[in-house]
mmCIF file of C-alpha atoms and ligand atoms in Angstrom:
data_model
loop_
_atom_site.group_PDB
_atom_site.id
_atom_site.type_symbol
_atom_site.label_atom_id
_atom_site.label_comp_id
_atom_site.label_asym_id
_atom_site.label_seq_id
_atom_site.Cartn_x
_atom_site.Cartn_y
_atom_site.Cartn_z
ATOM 1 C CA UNK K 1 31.017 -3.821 -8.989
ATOM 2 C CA UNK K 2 30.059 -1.258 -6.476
ATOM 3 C CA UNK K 3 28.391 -2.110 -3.368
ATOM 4 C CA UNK K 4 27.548 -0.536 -0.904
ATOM 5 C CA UNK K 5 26.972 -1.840 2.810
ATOM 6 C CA UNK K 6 24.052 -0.068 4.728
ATOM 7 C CA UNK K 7 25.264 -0.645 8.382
ATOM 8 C CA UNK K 8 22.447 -1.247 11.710
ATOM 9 C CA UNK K 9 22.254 -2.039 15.054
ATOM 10 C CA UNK K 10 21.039 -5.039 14.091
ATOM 11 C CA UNK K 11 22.570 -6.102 11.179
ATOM 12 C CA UNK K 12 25.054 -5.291 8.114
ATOM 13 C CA UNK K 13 24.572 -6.265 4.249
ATOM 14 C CA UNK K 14 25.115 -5.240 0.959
ATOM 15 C CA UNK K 15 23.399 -3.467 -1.870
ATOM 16 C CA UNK K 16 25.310 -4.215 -5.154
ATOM 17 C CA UNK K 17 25.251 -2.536 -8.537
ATOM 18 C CA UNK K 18 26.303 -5.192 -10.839
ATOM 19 C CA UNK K 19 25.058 -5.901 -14.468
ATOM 20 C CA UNK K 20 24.527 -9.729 -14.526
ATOM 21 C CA UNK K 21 23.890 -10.095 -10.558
ATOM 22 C CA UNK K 22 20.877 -11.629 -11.416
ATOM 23 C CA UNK K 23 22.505 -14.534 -12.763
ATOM 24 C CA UNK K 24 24.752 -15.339 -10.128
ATOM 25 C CA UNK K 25 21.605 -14.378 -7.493
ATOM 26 C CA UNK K 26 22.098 -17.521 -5.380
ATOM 27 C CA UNK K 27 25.729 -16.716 -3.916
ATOM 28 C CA UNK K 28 23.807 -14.349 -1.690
ATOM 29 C CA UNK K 29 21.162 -17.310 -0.038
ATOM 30 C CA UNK K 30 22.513 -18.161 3.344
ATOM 31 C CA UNK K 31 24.053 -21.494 3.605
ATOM 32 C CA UNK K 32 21.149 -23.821 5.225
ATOM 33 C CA UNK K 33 18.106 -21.574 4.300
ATOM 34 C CA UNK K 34 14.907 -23.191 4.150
ATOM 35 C CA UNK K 35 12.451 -23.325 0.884
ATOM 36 C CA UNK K 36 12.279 -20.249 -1.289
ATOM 37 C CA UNK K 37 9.503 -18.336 -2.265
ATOM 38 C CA UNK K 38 9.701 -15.949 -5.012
ATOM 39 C CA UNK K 39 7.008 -13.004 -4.702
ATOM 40 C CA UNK K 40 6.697 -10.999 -8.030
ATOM 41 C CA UNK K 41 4.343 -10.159 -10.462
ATOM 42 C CA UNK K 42 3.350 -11.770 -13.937
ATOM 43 C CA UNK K 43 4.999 -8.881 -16.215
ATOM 44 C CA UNK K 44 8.233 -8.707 -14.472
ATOM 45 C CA UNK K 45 8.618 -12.615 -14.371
ATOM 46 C CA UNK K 46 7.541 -12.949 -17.784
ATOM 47 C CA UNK K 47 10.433 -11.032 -19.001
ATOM 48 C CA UNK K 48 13.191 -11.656 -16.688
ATOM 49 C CA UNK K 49 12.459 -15.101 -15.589
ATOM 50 C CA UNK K 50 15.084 -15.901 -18.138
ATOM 51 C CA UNK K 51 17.889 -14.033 -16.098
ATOM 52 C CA UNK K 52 17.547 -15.314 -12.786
ATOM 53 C CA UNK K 53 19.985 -18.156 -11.701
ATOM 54 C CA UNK K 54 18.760 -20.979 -12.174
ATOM 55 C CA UNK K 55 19.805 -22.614 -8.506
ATOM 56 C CA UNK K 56 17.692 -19.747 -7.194
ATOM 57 C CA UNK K 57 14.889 -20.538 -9.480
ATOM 58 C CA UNK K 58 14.925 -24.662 -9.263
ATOM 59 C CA UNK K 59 14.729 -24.986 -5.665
ATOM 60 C CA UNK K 60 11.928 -21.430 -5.672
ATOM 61 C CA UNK K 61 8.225 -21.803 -5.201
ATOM 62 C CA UNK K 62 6.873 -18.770 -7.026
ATOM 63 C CA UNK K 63 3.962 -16.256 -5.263
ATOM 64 C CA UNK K 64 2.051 -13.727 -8.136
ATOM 65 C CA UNK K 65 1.160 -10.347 -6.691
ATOM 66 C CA UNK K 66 -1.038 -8.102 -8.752
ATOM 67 C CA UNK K 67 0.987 -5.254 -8.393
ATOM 68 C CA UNK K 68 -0.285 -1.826 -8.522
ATOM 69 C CA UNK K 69 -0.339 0.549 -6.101
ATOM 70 C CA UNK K 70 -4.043 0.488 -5.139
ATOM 71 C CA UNK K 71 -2.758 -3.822 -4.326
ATOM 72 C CA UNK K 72 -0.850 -2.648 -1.788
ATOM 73 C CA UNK K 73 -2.792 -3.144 0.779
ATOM 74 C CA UNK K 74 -3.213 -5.488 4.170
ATOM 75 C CA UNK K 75 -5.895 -7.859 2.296
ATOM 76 C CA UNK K 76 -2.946 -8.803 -0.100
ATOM 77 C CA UNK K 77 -0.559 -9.129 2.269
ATOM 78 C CA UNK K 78 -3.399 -12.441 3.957
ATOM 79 C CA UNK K 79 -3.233 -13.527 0.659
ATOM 80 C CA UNK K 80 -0.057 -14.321 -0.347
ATOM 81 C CA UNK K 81 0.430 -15.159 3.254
ATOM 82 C CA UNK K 82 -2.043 -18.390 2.612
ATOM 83 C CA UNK K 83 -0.142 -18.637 -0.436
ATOM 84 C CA UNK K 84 3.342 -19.464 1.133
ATOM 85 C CA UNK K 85 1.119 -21.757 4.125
ATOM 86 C CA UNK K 86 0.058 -23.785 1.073
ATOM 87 C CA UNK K 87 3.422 -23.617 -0.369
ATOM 88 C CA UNK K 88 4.657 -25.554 2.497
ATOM 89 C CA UNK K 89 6.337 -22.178 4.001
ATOM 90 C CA UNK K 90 7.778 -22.586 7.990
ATOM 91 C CA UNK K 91 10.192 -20.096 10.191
ATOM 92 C CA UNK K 92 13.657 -21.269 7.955
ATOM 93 C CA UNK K 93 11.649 -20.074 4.910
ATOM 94 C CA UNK K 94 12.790 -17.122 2.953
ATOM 95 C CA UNK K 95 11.439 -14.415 0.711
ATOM 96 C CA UNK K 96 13.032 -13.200 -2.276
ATOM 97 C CA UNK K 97 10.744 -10.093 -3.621
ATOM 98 C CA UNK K 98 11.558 -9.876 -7.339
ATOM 99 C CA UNK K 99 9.801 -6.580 -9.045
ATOM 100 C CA UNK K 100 9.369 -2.910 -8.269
ATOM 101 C CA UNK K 101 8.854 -0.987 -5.062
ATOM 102 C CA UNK K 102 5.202 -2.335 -4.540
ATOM 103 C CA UNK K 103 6.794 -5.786 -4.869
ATOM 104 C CA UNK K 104 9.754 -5.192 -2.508
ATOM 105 C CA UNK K 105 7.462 -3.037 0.145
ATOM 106 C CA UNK K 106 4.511 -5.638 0.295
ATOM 107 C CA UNK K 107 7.277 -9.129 0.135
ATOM 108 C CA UNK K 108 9.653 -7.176 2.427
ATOM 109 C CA UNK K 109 6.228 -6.670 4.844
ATOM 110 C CA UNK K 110 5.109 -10.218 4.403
ATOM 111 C CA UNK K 111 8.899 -11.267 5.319
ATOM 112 C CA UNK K 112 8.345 -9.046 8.569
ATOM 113 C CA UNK K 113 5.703 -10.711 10.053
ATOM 114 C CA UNK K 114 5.174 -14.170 8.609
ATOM 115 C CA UNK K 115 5.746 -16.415 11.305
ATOM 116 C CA UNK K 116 6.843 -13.210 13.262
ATOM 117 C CA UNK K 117 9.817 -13.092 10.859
ATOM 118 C CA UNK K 118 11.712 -14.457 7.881
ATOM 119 C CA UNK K 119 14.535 -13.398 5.870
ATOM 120 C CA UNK K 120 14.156 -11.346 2.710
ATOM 121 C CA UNK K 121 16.401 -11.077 -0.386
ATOM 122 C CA UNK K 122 15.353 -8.151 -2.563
ATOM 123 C CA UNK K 123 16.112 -7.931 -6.440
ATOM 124 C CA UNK K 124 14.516 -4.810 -7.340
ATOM 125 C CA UNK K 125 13.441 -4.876 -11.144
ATOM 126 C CA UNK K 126 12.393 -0.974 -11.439
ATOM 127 C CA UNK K 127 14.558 2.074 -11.129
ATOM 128 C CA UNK K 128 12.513 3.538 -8.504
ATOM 129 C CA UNK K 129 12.955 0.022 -6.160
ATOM 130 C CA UNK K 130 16.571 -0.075 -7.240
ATOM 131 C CA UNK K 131 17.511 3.478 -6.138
ATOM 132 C CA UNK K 132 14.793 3.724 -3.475
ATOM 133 C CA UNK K 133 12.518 1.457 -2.147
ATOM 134 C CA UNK K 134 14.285 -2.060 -1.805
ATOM 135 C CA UNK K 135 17.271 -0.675 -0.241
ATOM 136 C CA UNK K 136 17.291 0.450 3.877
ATOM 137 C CA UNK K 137 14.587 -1.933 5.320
ATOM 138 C CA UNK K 138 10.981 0.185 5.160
ATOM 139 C CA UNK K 139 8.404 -2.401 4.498
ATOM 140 C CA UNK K 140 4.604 -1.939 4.459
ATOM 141 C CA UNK K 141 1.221 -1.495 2.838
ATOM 142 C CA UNK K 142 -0.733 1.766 2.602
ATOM 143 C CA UNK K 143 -4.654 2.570 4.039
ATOM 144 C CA UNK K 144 -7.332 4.255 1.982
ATOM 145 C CA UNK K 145 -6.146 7.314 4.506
ATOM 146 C CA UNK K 146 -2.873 7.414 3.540
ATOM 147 C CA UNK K 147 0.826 5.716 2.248
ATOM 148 C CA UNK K 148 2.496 2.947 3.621
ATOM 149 C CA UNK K 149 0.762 3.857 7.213
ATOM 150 C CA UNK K 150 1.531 0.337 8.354
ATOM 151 C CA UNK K 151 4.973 -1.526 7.783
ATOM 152 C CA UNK K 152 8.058 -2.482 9.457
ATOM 153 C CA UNK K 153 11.535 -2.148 9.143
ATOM 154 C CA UNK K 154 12.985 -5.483 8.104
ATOM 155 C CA UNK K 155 16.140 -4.747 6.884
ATOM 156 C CA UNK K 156 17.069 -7.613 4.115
ATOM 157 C CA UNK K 157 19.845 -10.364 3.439
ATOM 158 C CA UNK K 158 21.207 -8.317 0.390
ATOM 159 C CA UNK K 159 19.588 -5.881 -1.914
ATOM 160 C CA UNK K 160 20.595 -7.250 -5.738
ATOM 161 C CA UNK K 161 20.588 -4.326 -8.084
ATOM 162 C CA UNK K 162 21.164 -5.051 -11.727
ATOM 163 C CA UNK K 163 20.667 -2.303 -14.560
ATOM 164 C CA UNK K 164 20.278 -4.293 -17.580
ATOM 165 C CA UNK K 165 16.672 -5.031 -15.931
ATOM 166 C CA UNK K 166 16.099 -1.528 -16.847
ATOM 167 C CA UNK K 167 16.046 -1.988 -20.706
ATOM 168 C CA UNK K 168 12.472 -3.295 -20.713
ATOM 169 C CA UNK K 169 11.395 -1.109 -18.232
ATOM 170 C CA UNK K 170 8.184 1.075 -19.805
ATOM 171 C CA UNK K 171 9.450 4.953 -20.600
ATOM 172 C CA UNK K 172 6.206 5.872 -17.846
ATOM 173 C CA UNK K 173 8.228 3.890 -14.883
ATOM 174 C CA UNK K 174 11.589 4.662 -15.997
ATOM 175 C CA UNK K 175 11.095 8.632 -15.323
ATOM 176 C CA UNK K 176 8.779 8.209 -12.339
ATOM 177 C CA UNK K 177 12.058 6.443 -10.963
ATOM 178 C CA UNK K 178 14.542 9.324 -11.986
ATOM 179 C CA UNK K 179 12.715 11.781 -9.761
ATOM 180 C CA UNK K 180 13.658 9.480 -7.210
ATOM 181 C CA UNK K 181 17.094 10.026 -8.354
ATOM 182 C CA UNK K 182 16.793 14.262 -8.620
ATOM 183 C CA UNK K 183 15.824 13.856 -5.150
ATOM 184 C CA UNK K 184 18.672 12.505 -4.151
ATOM 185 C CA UNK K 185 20.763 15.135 -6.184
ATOM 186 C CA UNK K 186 18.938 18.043 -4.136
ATOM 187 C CA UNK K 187 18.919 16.491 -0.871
ATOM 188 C CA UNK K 188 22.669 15.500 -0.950
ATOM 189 C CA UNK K 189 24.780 15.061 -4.290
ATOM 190 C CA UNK K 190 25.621 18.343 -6.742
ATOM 191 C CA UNK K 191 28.021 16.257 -8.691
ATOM 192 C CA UNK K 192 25.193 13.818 -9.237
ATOM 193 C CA UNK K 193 22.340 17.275 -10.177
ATOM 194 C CA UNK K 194 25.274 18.330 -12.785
ATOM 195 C CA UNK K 195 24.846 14.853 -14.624
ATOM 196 C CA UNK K 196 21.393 15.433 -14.811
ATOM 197 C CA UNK K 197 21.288 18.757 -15.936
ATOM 198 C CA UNK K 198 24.216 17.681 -18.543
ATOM 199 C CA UNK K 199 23.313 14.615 -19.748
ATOM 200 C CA UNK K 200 19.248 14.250 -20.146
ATOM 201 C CA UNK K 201 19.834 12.823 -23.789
ATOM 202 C CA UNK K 202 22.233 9.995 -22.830
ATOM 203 C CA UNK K 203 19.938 9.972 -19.508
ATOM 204 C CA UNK K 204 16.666 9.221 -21.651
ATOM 205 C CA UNK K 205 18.301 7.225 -23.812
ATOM 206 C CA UNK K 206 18.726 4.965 -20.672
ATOM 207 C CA UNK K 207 23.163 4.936 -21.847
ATOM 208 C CA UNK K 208 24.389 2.075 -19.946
ATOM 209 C CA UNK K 209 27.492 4.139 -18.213
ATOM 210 C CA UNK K 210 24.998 6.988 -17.514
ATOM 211 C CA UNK K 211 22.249 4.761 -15.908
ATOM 212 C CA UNK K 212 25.340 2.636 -14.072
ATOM 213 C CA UNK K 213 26.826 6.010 -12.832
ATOM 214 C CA UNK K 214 23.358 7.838 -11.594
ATOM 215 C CA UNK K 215 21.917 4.292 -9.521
ATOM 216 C CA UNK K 216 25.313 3.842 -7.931
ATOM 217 C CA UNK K 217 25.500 7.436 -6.426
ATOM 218 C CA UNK K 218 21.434 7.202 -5.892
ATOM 219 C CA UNK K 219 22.004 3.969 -3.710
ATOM 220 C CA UNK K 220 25.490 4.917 -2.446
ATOM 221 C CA UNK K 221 23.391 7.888 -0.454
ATOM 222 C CA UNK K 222 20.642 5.840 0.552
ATOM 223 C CA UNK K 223 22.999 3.159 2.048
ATOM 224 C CA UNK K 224 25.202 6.395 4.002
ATOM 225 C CA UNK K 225 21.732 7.664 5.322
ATOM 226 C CA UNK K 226 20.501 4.711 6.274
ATOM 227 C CA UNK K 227 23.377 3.758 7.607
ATOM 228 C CA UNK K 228 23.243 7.347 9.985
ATOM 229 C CA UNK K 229 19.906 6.826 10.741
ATOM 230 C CA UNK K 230 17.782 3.747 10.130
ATOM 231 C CA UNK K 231 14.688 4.351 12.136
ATOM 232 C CA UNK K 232 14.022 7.983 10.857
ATOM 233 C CA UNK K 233 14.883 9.675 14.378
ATOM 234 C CA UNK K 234 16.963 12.024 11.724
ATOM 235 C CA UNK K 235 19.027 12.092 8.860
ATOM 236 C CA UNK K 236 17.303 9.747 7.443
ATOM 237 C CA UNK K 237 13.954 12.289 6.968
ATOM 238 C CA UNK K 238 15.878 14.355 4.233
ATOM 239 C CA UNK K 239 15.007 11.115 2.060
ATOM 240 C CA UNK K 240 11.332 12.673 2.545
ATOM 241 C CA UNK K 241 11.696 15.368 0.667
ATOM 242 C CA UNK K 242 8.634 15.790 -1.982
ATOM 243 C CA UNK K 243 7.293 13.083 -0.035
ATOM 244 C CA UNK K 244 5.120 15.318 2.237
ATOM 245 C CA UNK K 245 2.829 16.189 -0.392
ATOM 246 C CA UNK K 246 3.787 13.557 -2.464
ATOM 247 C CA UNK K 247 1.828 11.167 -0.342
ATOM 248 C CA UNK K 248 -0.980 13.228 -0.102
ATOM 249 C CA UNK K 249 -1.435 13.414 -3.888
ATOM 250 C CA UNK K 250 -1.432 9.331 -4.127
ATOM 251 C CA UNK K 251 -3.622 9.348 -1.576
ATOM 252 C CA UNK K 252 -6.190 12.010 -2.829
ATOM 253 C CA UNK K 253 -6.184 10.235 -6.292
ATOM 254 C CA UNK K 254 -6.873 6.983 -4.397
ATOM 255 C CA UNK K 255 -3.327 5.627 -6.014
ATOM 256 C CA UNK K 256 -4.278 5.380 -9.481
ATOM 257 C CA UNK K 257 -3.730 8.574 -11.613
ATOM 258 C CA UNK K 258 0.019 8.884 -10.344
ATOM 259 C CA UNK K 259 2.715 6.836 -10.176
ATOM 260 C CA UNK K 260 4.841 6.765 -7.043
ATOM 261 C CA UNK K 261 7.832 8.648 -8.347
ATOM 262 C CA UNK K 262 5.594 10.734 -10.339
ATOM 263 C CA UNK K 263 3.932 12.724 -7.273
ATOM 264 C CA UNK K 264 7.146 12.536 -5.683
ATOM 265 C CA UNK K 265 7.879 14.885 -8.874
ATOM 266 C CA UNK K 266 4.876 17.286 -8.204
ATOM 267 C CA UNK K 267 5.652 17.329 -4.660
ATOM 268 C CA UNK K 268 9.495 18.280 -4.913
ATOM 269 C CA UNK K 269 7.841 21.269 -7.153
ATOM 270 C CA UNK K 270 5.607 22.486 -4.277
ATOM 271 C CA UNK K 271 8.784 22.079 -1.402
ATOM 272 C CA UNK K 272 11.361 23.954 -3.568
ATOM 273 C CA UNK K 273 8.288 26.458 -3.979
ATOM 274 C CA UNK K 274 7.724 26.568 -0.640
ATOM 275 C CA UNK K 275 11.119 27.160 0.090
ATOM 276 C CA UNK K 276 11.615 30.414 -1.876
ATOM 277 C CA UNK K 277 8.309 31.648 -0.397
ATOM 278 C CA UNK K 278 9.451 30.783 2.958
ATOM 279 C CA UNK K 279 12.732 32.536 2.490
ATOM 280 C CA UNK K 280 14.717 29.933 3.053
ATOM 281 C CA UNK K 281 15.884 29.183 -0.714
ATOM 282 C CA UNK K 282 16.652 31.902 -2.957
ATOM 283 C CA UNK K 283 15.076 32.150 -6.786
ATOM 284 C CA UNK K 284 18.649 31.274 -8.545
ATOM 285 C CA UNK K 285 19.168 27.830 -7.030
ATOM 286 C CA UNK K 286 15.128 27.064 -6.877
ATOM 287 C CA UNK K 287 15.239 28.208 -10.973
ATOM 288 C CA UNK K 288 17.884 25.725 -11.486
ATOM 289 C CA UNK K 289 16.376 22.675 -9.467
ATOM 290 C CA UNK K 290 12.588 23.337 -11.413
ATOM 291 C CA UNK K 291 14.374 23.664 -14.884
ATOM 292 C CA UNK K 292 15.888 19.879 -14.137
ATOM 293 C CA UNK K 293 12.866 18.768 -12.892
ATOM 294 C CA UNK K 294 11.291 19.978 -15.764
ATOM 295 C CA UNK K 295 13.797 18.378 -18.144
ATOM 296 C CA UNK K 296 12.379 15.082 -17.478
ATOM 297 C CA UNK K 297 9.060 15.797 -16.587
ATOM 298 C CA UNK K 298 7.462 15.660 -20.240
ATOM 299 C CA UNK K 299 4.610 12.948 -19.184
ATOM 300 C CA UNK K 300 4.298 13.958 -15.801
ATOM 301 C CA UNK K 301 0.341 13.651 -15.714
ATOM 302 C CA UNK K 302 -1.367 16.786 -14.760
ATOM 303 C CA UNK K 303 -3.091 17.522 -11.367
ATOM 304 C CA UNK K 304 -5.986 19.166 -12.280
ATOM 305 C CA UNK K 305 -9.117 18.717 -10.404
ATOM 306 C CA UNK K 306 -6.827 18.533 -7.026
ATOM 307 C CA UNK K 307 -7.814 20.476 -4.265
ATOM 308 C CA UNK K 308 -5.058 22.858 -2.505
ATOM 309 C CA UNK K 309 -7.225 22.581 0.642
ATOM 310 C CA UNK K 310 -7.790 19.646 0.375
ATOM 311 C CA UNK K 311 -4.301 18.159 -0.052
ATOM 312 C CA UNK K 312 -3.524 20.641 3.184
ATOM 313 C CA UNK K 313 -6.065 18.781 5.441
ATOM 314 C CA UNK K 314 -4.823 15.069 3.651
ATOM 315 C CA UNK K 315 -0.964 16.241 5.146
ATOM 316 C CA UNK K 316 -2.113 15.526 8.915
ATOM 317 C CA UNK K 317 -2.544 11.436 7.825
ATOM 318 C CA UNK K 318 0.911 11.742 6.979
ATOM 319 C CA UNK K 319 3.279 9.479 8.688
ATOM 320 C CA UNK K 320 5.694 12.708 8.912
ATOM 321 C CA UNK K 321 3.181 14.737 10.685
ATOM 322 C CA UNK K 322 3.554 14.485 14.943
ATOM 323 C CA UNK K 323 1.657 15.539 17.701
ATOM 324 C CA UNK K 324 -0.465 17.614 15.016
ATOM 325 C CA UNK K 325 3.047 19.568 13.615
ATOM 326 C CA UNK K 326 3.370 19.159 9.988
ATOM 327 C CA UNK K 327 7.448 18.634 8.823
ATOM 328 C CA UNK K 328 8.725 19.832 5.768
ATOM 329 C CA UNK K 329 12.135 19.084 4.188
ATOM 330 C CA UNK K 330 12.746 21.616 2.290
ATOM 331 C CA UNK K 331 15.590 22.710 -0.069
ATOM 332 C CA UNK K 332 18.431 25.220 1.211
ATOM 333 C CA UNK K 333 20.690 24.951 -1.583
ATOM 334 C CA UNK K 334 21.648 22.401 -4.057
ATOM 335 C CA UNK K 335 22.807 19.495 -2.412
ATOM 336 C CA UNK K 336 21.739 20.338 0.375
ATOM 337 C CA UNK K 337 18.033 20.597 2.343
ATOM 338 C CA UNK K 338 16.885 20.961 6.326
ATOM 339 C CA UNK K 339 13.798 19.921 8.293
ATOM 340 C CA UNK K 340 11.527 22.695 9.328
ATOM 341 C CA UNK K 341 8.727 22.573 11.232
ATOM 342 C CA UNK K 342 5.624 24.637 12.291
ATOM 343 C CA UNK K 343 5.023 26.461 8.525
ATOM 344 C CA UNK K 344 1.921 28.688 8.538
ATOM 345 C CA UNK K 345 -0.540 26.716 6.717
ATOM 346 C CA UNK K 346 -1.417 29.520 4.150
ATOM 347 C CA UNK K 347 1.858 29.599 3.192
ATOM 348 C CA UNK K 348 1.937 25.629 2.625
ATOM 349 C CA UNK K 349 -1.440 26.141 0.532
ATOM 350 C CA UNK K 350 -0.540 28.889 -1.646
ATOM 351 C CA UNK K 351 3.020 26.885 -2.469
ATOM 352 C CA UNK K 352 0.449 23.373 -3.545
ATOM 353 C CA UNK K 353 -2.378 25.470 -5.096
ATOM 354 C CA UNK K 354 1.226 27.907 -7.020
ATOM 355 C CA UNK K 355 2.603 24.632 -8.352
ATOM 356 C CA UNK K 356 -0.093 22.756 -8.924
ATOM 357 C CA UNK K 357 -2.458 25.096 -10.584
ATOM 358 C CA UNK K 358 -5.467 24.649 -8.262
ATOM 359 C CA UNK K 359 -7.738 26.817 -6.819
HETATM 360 N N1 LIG C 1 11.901 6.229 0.879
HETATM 361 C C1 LIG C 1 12.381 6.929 2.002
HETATM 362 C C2 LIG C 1 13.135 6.077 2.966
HETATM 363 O O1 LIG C 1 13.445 4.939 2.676
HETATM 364 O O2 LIG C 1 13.416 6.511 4.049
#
């Protein structure tokens, strides 16, 4: 069972990797917590109702959330807030978000600030949440102008990760996840980039030692950057890598034609791109980091009709962009990336419009 404790100034928990945690979910409620409400979505409950212990579920008041990324917004957040007032919610209340990263990013948020703050316990039900989103404390909902531009850290209880979730998990979801997990093998693991590159059958074929192995080293890094750096000051912005334009493709395609992980994907394309045209990655390594991108990227939908100029203008809404200076994390070798800052905008253009096809 590994877990893996992401450490803060204001607080220490756990994020295990256990098949079966779901079942024994309750050991992690603090002794004396207040009623429970359960914020997930109708799909994810549907099928894996059946797996949640049952003294989580019989004392639980359960909250529906649409899901979606183009849900994530404030106006849900009111909503399900009324929802837990009528539920009978107060300040010893508690959250448990039970579904993928929209789920645990808009019940983390509503955790945040309900009554100025509750706890949260997040059981992340899609790869991308498990090795991603539900673990380090970023909360939040996104504006029309860009992703996730207003949140809160609220670091949870416990993050609850079980793989056997993954088996029903739609093929679409389960890949937009693993490019959360090639990220981390370029940013910081080339044991973890050799499994990928070695293993894409057993991989695809979701092989329960390969899926246990790759979300255990995916959240193991998470938890030791976090840990370093929870409020972004550093480390923790090599997690952003593809995000840059990542976010700005979600955002241009108003959150509906890609999935998260997906334009993560596309934008991990254009950095490692950038990179070699920058000079700061040579062809060899940035060959070998496409070609495993590429190995799972067989319904990665196309971005035609994008802009390059466009997406260029949409990177100064970008949460990473300060006092007008656009940041890049870009590759330097596998395993291994650095932030730079100040990148002639032609160059950035040319790397989107390269990758991406545009004009
Ligand atoms: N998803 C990037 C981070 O948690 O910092």
């Amino acid at each position: 069972m590994p877990a893996f404790a992401v450490e803060t100034p204001q607080t220490t928990y756990s994020s295990v990797v256990e098949r079966g945690i779901l079942g024994h979910a309750s050991e992690y409620l603090p002794k004396g917590a207040g009623k429970l409400f359960i914020v997930t979505t109708d799909d994810v409950w549907r099928l894996h109702q059946q797996a949640l212990d049952p003294q989580l579920t019989k004392q639980a008041y359960v909250v529906f959330f649409p899901g979606g990324e183009a849900n994530k917004r404030l106006s849900s957040l009111e909503k399900l807030a009324e929802e837990l007032m009528e539920g009978g919610a107060d300040r010893t209340s508690l959250v448990v978000t039970f579904g993928g990263g929209i789920v645990t990013d808009v019940g983390g948020f509503l955790a945040a600030v309900f009554m100025r703050g509750i706890p949260v316990l997040q059981i992340p039900t899609t790869l991308l949440a498990q090795v991603d989103a539900a673990v380090g404390g970023k909360t939040g909902v996104n504006l029309a102008t860009g992703k996730n531009l207003i949140g809160s850290f609220h670091q949870p209880l416990a993050v609850l990760i079980d793989p056997d979730v993954l088996k029903t998990l739609p093929d679409r979801e389960y890949r937009a996840g693993l490019y959360e997990v090639i990220k981390c093998a370029i940013i910081r693991d080339p044991a973890l980039f050799e499994l990928l590159k070695e293993q894409p059958e057993k991989v695809l074929a979701r092989d329960p030692v390969a899926v246990d192995t790759l979300v255990a080293a995916a959240v193991r890094i998470k938890a030791e950057v976090v840990s370093a750096d929870e409020r972004e000051g550093d480390l923790r912005r090599i997690l952003n890598f593809g995000h840059t334009v990542g976010h700005a493709i979600e955002a241009e395609t108003n959150y509906t034609r890609f999935l998260h992980g997906e334009a993560i994907g596309w934008g991990m394309l254009v950095a490692i791109r950038l990179a070699e045209l920058g000079g700061k990655l040579s062809s060899q390594p940035a060959d070998e980091m496409r070609r495993l991108i590429t190995l799972y990227s067989s319904q990665l939908p196309s971005a035609t009709g994008l802009g390059a100029h466009r997406l260029l203008n949409r990177l100064a809404n970008d949460k990473k962009t300060l006092q007008g200076k656009i940041h890049f994390v870009l590759p330097v070798a596998i395993g291994k990336v650095a932030i730079f800052n100040g990148i002639e905008a032609e160059l950035i253009e040319r790397s989107i419009s390269e990758t991406l096809c545009l004009k």
